Short mmCIF file of C-alpha atoms and ligand atoms in Angstrom, two decimals:
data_model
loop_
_atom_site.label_atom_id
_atom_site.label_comp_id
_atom_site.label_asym_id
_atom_site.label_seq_id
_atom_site.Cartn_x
_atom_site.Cartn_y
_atom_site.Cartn_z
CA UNK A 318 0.00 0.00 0.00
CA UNK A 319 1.54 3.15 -1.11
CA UNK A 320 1.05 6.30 2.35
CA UNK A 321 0.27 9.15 1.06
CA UNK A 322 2.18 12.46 2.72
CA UNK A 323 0.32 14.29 5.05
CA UNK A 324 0.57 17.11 2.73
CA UNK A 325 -1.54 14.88 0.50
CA UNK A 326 -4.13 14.38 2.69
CA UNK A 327 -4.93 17.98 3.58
CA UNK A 328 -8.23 19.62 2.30
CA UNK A 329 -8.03 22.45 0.39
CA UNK A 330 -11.58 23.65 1.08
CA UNK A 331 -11.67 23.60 5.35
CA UNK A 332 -8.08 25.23 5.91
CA UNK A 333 -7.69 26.45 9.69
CA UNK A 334 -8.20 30.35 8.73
CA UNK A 335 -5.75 31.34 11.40
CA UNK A 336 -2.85 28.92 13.35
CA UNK A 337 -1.30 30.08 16.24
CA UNK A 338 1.88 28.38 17.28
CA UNK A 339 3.75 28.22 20.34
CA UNK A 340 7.29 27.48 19.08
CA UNK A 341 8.92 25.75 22.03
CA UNK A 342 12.16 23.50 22.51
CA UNK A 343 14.80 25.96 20.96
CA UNK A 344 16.85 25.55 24.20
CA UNK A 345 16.30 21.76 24.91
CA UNK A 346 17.28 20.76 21.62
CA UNK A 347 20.82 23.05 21.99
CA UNK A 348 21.12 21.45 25.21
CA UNK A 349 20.86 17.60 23.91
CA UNK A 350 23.48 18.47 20.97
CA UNK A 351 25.75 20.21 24.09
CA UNK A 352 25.32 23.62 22.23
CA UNK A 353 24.45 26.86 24.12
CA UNK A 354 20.91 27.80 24.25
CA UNK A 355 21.30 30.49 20.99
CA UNK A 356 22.25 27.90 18.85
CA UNK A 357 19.13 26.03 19.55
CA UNK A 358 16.92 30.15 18.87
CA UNK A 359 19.05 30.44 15.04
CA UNK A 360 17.96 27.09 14.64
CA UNK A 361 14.60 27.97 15.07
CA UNK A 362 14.78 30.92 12.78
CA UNK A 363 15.21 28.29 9.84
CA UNK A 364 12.06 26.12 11.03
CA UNK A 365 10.11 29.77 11.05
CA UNK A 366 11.34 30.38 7.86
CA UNK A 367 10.25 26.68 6.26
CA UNK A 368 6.55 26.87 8.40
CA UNK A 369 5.82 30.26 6.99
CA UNK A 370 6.51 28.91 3.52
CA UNK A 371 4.62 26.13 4.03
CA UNK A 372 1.84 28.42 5.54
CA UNK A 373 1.78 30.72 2.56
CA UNK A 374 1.87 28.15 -0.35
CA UNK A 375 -1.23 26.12 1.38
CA UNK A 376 -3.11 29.52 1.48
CA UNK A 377 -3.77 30.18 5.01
CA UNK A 378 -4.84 33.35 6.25
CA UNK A 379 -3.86 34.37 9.49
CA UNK A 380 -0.59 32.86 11.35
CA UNK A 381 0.44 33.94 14.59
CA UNK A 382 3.89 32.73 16.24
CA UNK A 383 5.13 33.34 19.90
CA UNK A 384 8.09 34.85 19.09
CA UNK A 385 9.06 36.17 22.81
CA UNK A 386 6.90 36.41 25.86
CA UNK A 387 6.85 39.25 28.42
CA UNK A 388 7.70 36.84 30.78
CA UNK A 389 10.78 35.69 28.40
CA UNK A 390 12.64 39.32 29.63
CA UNK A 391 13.21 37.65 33.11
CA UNK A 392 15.78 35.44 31.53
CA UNK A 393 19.27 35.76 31.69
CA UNK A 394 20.57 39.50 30.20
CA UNK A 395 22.38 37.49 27.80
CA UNK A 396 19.92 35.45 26.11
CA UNK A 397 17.85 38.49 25.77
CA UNK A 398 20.38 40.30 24.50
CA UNK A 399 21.36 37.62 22.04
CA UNK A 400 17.46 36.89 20.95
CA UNK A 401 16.61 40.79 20.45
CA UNK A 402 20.07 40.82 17.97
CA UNK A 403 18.83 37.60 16.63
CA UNK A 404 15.15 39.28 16.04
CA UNK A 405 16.83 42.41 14.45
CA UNK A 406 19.16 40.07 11.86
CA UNK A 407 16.29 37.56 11.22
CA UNK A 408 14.04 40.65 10.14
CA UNK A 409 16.47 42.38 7.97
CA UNK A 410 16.94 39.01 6.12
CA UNK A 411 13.53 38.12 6.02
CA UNK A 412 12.00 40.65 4.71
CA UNK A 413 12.25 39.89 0.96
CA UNK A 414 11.17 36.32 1.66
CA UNK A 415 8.07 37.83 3.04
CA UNK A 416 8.12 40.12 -0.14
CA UNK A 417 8.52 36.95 -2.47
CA UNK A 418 5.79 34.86 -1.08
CA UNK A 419 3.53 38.00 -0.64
CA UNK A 420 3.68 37.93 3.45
CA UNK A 421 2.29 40.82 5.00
CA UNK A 422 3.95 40.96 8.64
CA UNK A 423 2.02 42.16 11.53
CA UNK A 424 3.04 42.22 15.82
CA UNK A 425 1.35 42.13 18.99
CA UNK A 426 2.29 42.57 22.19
CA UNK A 427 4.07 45.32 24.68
CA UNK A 428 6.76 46.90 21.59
CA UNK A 429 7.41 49.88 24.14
CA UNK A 430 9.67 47.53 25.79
CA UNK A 431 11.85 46.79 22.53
CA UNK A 432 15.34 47.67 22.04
CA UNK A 433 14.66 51.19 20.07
CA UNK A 434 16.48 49.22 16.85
CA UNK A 435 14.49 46.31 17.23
CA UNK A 436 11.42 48.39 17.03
CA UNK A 437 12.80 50.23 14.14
CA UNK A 438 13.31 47.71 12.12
CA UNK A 439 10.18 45.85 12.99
CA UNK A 440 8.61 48.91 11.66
CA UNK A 441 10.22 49.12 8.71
CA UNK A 442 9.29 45.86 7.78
CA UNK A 443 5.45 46.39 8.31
CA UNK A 444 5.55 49.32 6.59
CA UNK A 445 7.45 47.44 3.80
CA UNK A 446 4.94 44.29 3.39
CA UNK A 447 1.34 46.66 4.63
CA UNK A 448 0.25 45.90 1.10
CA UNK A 449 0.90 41.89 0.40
CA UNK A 450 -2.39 39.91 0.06
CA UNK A 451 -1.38 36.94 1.03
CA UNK A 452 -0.47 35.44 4.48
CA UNK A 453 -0.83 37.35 7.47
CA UNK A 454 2.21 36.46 9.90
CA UNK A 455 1.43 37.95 13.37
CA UNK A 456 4.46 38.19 15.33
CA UNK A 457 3.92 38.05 18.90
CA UNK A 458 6.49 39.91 20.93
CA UNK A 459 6.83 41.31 23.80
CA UNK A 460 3.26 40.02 24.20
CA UNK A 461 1.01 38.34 27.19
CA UNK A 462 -2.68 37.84 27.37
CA UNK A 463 -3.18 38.93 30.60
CA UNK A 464 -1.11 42.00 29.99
CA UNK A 465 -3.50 42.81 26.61
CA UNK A 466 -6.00 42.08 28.77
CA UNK A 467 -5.69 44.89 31.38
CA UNK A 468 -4.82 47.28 28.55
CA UNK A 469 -8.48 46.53 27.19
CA UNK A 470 -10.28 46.89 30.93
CA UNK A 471 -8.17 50.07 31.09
CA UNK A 472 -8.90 50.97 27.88
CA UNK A 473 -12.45 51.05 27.77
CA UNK A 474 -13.00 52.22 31.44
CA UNK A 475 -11.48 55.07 30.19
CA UNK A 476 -14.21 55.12 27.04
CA UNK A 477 -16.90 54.78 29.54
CA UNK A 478 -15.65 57.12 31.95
CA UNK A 479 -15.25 59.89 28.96
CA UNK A 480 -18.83 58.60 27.98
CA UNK A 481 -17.94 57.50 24.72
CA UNK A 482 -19.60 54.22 25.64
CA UNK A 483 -21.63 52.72 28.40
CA UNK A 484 -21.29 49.63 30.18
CA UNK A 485 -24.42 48.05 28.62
CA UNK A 486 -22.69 48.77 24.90
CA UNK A 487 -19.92 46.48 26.58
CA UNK A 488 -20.04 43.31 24.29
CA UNK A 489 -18.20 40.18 23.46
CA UNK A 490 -17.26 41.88 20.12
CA UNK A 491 -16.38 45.16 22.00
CA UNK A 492 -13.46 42.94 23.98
CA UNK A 493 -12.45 41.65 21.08
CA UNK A 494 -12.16 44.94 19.30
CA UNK A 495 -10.02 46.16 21.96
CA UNK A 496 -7.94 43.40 21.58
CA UNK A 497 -4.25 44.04 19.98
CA UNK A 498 -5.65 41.25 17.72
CA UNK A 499 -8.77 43.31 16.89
CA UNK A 500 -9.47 42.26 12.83
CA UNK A 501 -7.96 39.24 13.00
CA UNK A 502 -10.33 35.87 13.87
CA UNK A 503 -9.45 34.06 16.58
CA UNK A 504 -7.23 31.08 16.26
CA UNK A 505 -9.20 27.75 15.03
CA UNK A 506 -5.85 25.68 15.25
CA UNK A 507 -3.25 25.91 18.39
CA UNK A 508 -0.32 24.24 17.60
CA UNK A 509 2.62 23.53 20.50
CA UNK A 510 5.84 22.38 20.23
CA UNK A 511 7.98 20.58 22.74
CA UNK A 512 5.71 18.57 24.62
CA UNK A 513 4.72 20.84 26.97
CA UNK A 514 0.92 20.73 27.61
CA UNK A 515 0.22 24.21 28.86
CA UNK A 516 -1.08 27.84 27.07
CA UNK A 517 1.78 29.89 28.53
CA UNK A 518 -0.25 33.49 28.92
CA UNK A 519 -0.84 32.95 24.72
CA UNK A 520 -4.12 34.64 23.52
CA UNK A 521 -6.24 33.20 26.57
CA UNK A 522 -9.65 34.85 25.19
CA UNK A 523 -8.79 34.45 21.66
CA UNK A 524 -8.25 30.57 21.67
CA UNK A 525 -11.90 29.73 23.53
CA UNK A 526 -12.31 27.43 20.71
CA UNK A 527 -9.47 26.69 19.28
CA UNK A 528 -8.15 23.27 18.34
CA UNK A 529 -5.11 22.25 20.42
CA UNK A 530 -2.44 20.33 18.97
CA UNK A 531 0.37 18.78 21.05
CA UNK A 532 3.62 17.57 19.87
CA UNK A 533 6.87 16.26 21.47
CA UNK A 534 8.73 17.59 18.63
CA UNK A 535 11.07 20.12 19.35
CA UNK A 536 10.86 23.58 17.27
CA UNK A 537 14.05 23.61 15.58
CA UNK A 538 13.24 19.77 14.50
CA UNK A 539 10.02 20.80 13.61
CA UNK A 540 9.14 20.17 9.90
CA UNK A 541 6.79 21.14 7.28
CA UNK A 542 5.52 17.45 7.39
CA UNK A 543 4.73 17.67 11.08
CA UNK A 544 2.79 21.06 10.44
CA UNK A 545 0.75 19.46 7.85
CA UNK A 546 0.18 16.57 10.32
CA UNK A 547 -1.51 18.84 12.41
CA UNK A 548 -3.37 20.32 9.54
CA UNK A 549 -4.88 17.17 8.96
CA UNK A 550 -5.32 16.27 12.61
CA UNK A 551 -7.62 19.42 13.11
CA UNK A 552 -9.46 18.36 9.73
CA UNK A 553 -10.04 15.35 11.42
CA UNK A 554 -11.92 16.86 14.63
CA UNK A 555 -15.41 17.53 14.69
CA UNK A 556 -15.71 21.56 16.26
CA UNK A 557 -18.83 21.31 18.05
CA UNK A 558 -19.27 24.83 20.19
CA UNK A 559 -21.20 23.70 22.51
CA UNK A 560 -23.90 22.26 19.95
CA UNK A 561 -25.06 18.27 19.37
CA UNK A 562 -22.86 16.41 16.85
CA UNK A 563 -26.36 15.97 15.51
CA UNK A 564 -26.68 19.25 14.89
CA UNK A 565 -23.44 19.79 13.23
CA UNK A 566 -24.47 17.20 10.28
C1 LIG B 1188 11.21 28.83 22.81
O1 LIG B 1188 12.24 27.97 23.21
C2 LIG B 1188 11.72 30.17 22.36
C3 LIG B 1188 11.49 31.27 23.32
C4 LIG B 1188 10.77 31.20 24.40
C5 LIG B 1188 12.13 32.54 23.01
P1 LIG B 1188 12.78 27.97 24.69
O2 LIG B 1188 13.93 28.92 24.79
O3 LIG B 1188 11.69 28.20 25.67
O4 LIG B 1188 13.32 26.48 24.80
P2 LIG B 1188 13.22 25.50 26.05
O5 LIG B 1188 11.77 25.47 26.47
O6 LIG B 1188 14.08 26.09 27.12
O7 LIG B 1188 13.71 24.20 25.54
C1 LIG B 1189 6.34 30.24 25.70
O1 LIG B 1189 7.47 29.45 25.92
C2 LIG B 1189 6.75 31.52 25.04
C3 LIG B 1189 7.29 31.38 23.70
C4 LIG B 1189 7.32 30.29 22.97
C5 LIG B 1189 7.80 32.61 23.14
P1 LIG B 1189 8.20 29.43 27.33
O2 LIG B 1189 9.29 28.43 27.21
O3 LIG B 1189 8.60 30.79 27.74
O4 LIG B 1189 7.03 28.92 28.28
P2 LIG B 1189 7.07 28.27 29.72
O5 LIG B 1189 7.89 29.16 30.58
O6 LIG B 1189 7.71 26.92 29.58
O7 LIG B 1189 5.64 28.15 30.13
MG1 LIG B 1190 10.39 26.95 26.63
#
């Protein structure tokens, strides 16, 4: 019997319309080789680099990677250092990849807290691919959920208090508008690397009904076969929202 790839398998007509990926491992799978921890982040560069081709050439819509938590700046100086000069090197060389495959880059998260290059060039780079039609690769930086959401509670307490709104205009879709992801849909697929089984402060209202997809598999050994695994996994899953699978049919 001849197996057909997983990239086979996938259907073209239910495609997750937005992934969000937790890319974890980088520093376990340094460790096992007896590398320091960086060598384990540039190696993850090249698996971001392969998933967002893979991403782009399948057609879907919206991906958003966990590029560096707000919790991340408690770690050593050093490996912050190194990952914000790592950040600033992997944009520059990016960026006409993202051009090529028509990539239009977009961030979340807390950028005040950026290096004022890092920012810069991040910049630079939105401004560069604002008009590509193609993928949307959300970068989150910098970025925690519980941290976006206080800046929304803040954000329209301060609406209310001005009276541009009142509490009873205070909806679902008014959260989500005040979201730093407000535009995008929420996540149908979550994808984690490293066999950890937790969310890690990731998009905590935006993945209420997302799939979740676990994998041992470390990010920099993470390939585009594995991602279309869990393409097909989630095609495979019946999303019920709180509805009958009777009703569903
Ligand atoms: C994920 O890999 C990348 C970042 C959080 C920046 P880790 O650096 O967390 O790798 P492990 O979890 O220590 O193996
Ligand atoms: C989550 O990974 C953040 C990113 C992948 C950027 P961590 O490695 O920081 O998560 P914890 O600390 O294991 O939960
Ligand atoms: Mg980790």
């Amino acid at each position: 019997m001849i197996t057909m790839s997983f990239k086979q398998q996938i259907q073209p007509d239910c495609l997750p319309r937005h992934i969000a990926i937790i890319m974890d491992g980088n520093g376990r799978w340094a460790k096992r080789q007896g590398l320091a921890r960086m060598f384990g982040h540039r190696q993850g560069v090249e698996t971001v680099h392969t998933i967002t081709e893979a991403a782009a050439e399948l057609g879907i819509e919206y991906m958003t990677l966990y590029a560096f938590s707000l919790e991340n700046w408690s770690r050593p100086k050093e490996e912050v250092d190194a990952l914000m000069t790592l950040l600033v090197d992997t944009i520059v060389k990016e960026t006409p990849t993202l051009m090529k495959n028509n990539v239009r880059l977009m961030t979340i998260g807390d950028l005040d807290l950026l290096p004022n290059a890092t920012r810069a060039k991040f910049a630079a780079c939105l401004e560069q691919t604002s008009s590509n039609t193609g993928l949307n690769l959300v970068l989150a930086l910098s970025y925690s959920s519980r941290w976006e959401l206080t800046q929304m509670a803040r954000h329209l307490a301060q609406k209310v208090l001005q009276g541009q709104l009142t509490i009873e205009q205070i909806s679902e879709q008014t959260i989500s508008e005040h979201l730093t992801t407000a535009g995008i849909p929420d996540p149908d697929l979550l994808i984690r690397t490293s066999g950890e089984l937790r969310i890690s402060n990731f998009l905590l209202w935006q993945l209420a009904y997302a799939e979740l997809y676990f994998t041992p598999c470390l990010w920099p050994d993470f390939t585009s076969e594995e991602f279309y695994h869990a393409i097909v996994d989630y095609q495979h899953r019946e999303r019920r929202f709180g509805k009958t699978s009777e009703q569903i049919l």
